[in-house]
Coordinates of C-alpha atoms and ligand atoms in Angstrom, one line a residue:
M403 CA 0.0 0.0 0.1
S404 CA 1.4 3.4 -0.9
A405 CA 2.1 6.1 1.6
V406 CA 0.3 9.2 2.6
Q407 CA 1.1 12.0 0.1
L408 CA 2.0 15.6 1.5
F409 CA 1.3 18.4 -1.0
G410 CA 3.6 21.3 -0.1
D411 CA 5.9 24.0 -1.3
S412 CA 9.3 23.4 0.1
R413 CA 9.8 27.1 1.0
S414 CA 6.6 27.1 3.3
G415 CA 6.8 26.9 7.0
N416 CA 3.4 25.6 7.3
C417 CA 4.4 22.7 4.9
Y418 CA 7.8 22.1 6.7
K419 CA 6.2 21.7 10.1
V420 CA 4.2 18.6 8.8
A421 CA 7.2 17.1 7.1
L422 CA 9.3 17.6 10.2
L423 CA 6.7 15.8 12.3
L424 CA 6.4 12.9 9.7
H425 CA 10.2 12.7 9.7
L426 CA 10.5 12.7 13.6
T427 CA 7.9 10.0 13.8
Q428 CA 9.6 7.9 11.0
T429 CA 6.2 7.9 9.2
P430 CA 6.7 7.1 5.5
F431 CA 5.3 9.9 3.2
D432 CA 5.6 11.1 -0.3
W433 CA 6.3 14.8 -0.7
V434 CA 4.4 16.3 -3.8
E435 CA 6.2 19.7 -4.7
T436 CA 3.4 22.2 -5.2
D437 CA 4.6 25.6 -6.1
V438 CA 2.3 28.3 -4.8
M439 CA 4.1 31.1 -6.6
Q440 CA 3.1 29.3 -10.0
G441 CA -0.5 29.0 -8.8
R442 CA -0.4 25.3 -8.5
T443 CA -2.8 25.4 -5.5
R444 CA -5.4 27.0 -7.7
T445 CA -5.7 24.6 -10.4
T446 CA -8.9 22.6 -11.0
D447 CA -7.3 19.4 -9.9
F448 CA -5.9 20.8 -6.6
L449 CA -9.1 22.6 -5.8
A450 CA -11.0 19.3 -6.1
L451 CA -8.6 18.1 -3.3
N452 CA -8.7 21.2 -1.1
P453 CA -11.3 23.8 -2.2
N454 CA -9.4 26.3 0.1
G455 CA -6.5 26.4 -2.6
R456 CA -3.7 26.0 0.0
V457 CA -0.9 23.8 0.9
P458 CA 0.0 21.8 3.0
L459 CA -2.5 19.1 2.1
L460 CA -2.4 15.4 3.3
L461 CA -3.9 12.9 0.8
W462 CA -4.1 9.3 2.0
P463 CA -4.4 6.3 -0.3
D464 CA -8.1 5.7 0.4
G465 CA -8.8 9.2 -1.0
R466 CA -9.2 11.0 2.5
T467 CA -7.7 14.6 2.7
L468 CA -6.7 16.8 5.6
A469 CA -6.0 20.6 5.2
E470 CA -4.6 23.0 7.9
S471 CA -1.1 22.4 9.1
N472 CA -1.9 22.5 12.8
A473 CA -4.8 19.9 12.4
M474 CA -2.2 17.6 10.8
L475 CA 0.2 18.0 13.6
L476 CA -2.6 17.2 16.2
H477 CA -3.7 14.1 14.0
L478 CA -0.3 12.8 13.3
S479 CA 1.2 13.1 16.8
R480 CA -1.5 11.2 18.6
G481 CA 0.0 8.4 20.7
S482 CA 3.5 9.8 20.2
S483 CA 5.8 11.7 22.6
Y484 CA 5.1 14.8 20.5
F485 CA 1.6 15.0 22.0
P486 CA 1.2 14.9 25.8
E487 CA -1.2 12.4 27.5
D488 CA -2.2 14.9 30.3
P489 CA -5.4 16.7 29.3
W490 CA -4.2 20.1 30.7
K491 CA -1.0 19.8 28.9
Q492 CA -3.0 18.9 25.6
A493 CA -5.0 22.2 26.2
Q494 CA -1.8 24.0 26.4
V495 CA -0.7 22.4 23.1
W496 CA -3.8 23.7 21.5
Q497 CA -3.4 27.1 23.1
W498 CA 0.0 27.4 21.3
L499 CA -1.3 26.0 18.1
F500 CA -4.0 28.7 18.0
F501 CA -1.5 31.4 19.0
E502 CA 0.8 30.5 16.1
Q503 CA -2.0 30.6 13.5
Y504 CA -3.7 33.9 14.9
S505 CA -0.9 36.0 16.5
H506 CA 2.5 34.7 14.9
E507 CA 2.1 33.2 11.4
P508 CA 0.0 36.0 9.9
Y509 CA 2.8 38.4 10.8
I510 CA 6.1 36.6 10.8
A511 CA 5.4 34.4 7.9
V512 CA 3.6 37.0 5.9
V513 CA 6.4 39.5 6.2
R514 CA 8.9 36.8 5.0
F515 CA 6.6 36.3 2.1
V516 CA 6.3 39.9 1.0
V517 CA 10.2 40.5 1.5
C518 CA 11.6 37.1 0.3
F519 CA 9.3 35.9 -2.3
A520 CA 7.1 38.7 -3.5
R521 CA 10.0 41.1 -3.2
R522 CA 7.7 44.0 -2.4
E523 CA 9.3 45.5 0.8
V524 CA 9.7 48.9 -0.7
E525 CA 6.3 49.1 -2.4
E526 CA 4.6 47.8 0.7
A527 CA 6.8 49.4 3.4
E528 CA 3.9 50.7 5.5
R529 CA 2.2 47.4 5.6
V530 CA 5.4 45.5 6.3
A531 CA 6.2 47.8 9.3
G532 CA 2.7 47.1 10.8
L533 CA 3.2 43.5 10.3
R534 CA 6.6 43.6 11.8
E535 CA 5.4 45.3 14.9
K536 CA 2.9 42.4 15.4
G537 CA 5.5 39.9 14.7
Y538 CA 7.7 41.3 17.3
Q539 CA 4.8 41.2 19.9
A540 CA 4.6 37.5 19.2
L541 CA 8.3 37.0 19.6
A542 CA 8.0 38.9 22.9
V543 CA 5.3 36.5 24.1
M544 CA 7.5 33.6 23.3
E545 CA 10.6 35.1 25.0
K546 CA 8.6 35.5 28.2
T547 CA 7.2 32.0 28.1
L548 CA 10.6 30.4 27.5
Q549 CA 12.1 32.2 30.6
D550 CA 10.2 29.6 32.6
S551 CA 10.4 26.4 30.6
P552 CA 12.6 24.9 27.9
F553 CA 9.6 24.1 25.7
F554 CA 6.3 25.7 25.1
V555 CA 4.5 23.0 27.1
G556 CA 7.0 22.5 30.1
E557 CA 9.7 19.9 29.7
Q558 CA 8.3 18.1 26.8
F559 CA 9.1 18.9 23.2
S560 CA 5.8 18.7 21.5
V561 CA 3.9 19.9 18.4
A562 CA 3.6 23.2 19.9
D563 CA 7.2 23.6 19.4
I564 CA 7.1 22.2 15.9
A565 CA 4.5 24.7 14.9
L566 CA 6.2 27.7 16.3
Y567 CA 9.6 26.7 15.2
A568 CA 8.5 26.6 11.5
Y569 CA 8.5 30.3 10.8
T570 CA 10.5 31.5 13.9
H571 CA 13.6 30.0 12.6
V572 CA 13.5 31.8 9.3
A573 CA 11.9 35.0 10.7
E574 CA 15.3 36.9 9.9
E575 CA 14.6 36.2 6.1
G576 CA 11.7 38.7 6.7
G577 CA 14.0 41.2 8.4
F578 CA 13.2 40.2 12.0
D579 CA 16.1 40.7 14.4
L580 CA 16.3 37.8 16.9
K581 CA 19.3 39.2 18.8
P582 CA 17.0 40.8 21.6
Y583 CA 15.3 37.4 22.2
P584 CA 18.0 35.1 23.6
Q585 CA 15.4 32.7 25.1
V586 CA 13.9 32.2 21.6
R587 CA 17.3 31.7 20.2
N588 CA 18.2 29.1 22.8
W589 CA 14.9 27.3 22.3
L590 CA 15.7 27.2 18.5
A591 CA 18.9 25.5 19.1
R592 CA 17.2 23.1 21.5
V593 CA 14.7 22.2 18.7
Q594 CA 17.5 21.7 16.1
A595 CA 19.1 19.3 18.7
Q596 CA 16.1 17.0 18.8
P597 CA 17.0 13.3 17.6
G598 CA 15.9 12.9 14.0
F599 CA 15.6 16.7 13.4
L600 CA 15.0 17.6 9.7
P601 CA 16.2 21.1 8.6
M602 CA 14.2 23.2 6.1
G603 CA 16.1 23.8 2.8
K604 CA 17.2 27.5 2.7
A605 CA 14.5 29.1 0.8
C606 CA 15.5 32.7 0.3
S607 CA 18.8 34.5 -0.3
Ligands
GSH479 N1 -3.7 28.0 7.9 C1 -3.2 27.2 6.8 C2 -2.3 28.2 6.0 C3 -1.9 27.6 4.7 C4 -1.4 28.6 3.7 O1 -1.6 29.8 3.8 N2 -0.6 28.1 2.7 C5 0.0 28.9 1.7 C6 1.5 28.6 1.7 S1 2.3 28.8 3.2 C7 -0.7 28.6 0.3 O2 -0.8 27.5 0.0 N3 -0.8 29.7 -0.5 C8 -1.1 29.5 -1.8 C9 -2.4 30.4 -2.1 O3 -3.0 30.9 -1.3 O4 -2.7 30.3 -3.4 C10 -2.4 26.2 7.3 O5 -1.8 26.3 8.4 O6 -2.1 25.1 6.7

C-alpha cells in the first residue's frame, strides 16, 4: 500500500512543520512539490482536493484529505511523545497552535513572504512595518514564556514547538532581528538538537 502524500511548497513553514513531524515519527510519506508562486494550489485538480486552494494538504491512499497544518500536527502526533497524554498539557498545546495561527504566522510568515518571495518590501513598506510590529509582539510572548520552561509545554518537546519553530527559525529572512530574544534563540537550538531533526532547505537569499 502506498504512503500518505504531503502536497507542499518546500519554501513554506506551514508545509515544513508537517514534514518535520512525519520525519521525527519515522512515518513514510511522499512529498508532492506544489509551487504556490506558480499558482499550483489554484488548479482545478488541486481545488478538487482542497477547495481552500492552499498547501499543506495530506492525501491518504483511500482518498481522505486533511488541510490545515496544525490539524495535521494534532492528528499525526496522537499516541506519540510529541503530544502529551495529560489533558491540561493537551490544552496548552492547542493554546500554542491557535496562538501560532492567529498571532504569529499572519505576521512573521507574511512579512517573510512579502520581503523574500514577492520582493515588495519597498512598495509595501507601511504594511510591512505594521506586520513587523505584530510579529515582534509574538516574539516577546515567546521570549517571556521560554524564561520559565525549555519548551512551550514544559519539559516536553511537542507539536507546539514544531508549529512555532517553522516560521520563527526563518524570521530573519523577513528582516526580524532575533538578537534581543535570547530565550527564543536558545529554544531554536534545542529544537534543532532533537534526535531525528530535519532542517528546512534554505528558501531565500
Ligand atoms: N492555515 C493554513 C495556511 C496555509 C497557507 O497559507 N498556505 C500557503 C502557503 S504557506 C498557500 O498555500 N498559499 C497559496 C495560495 O494561497 O494560493 C495552514 O496552516 O495550513
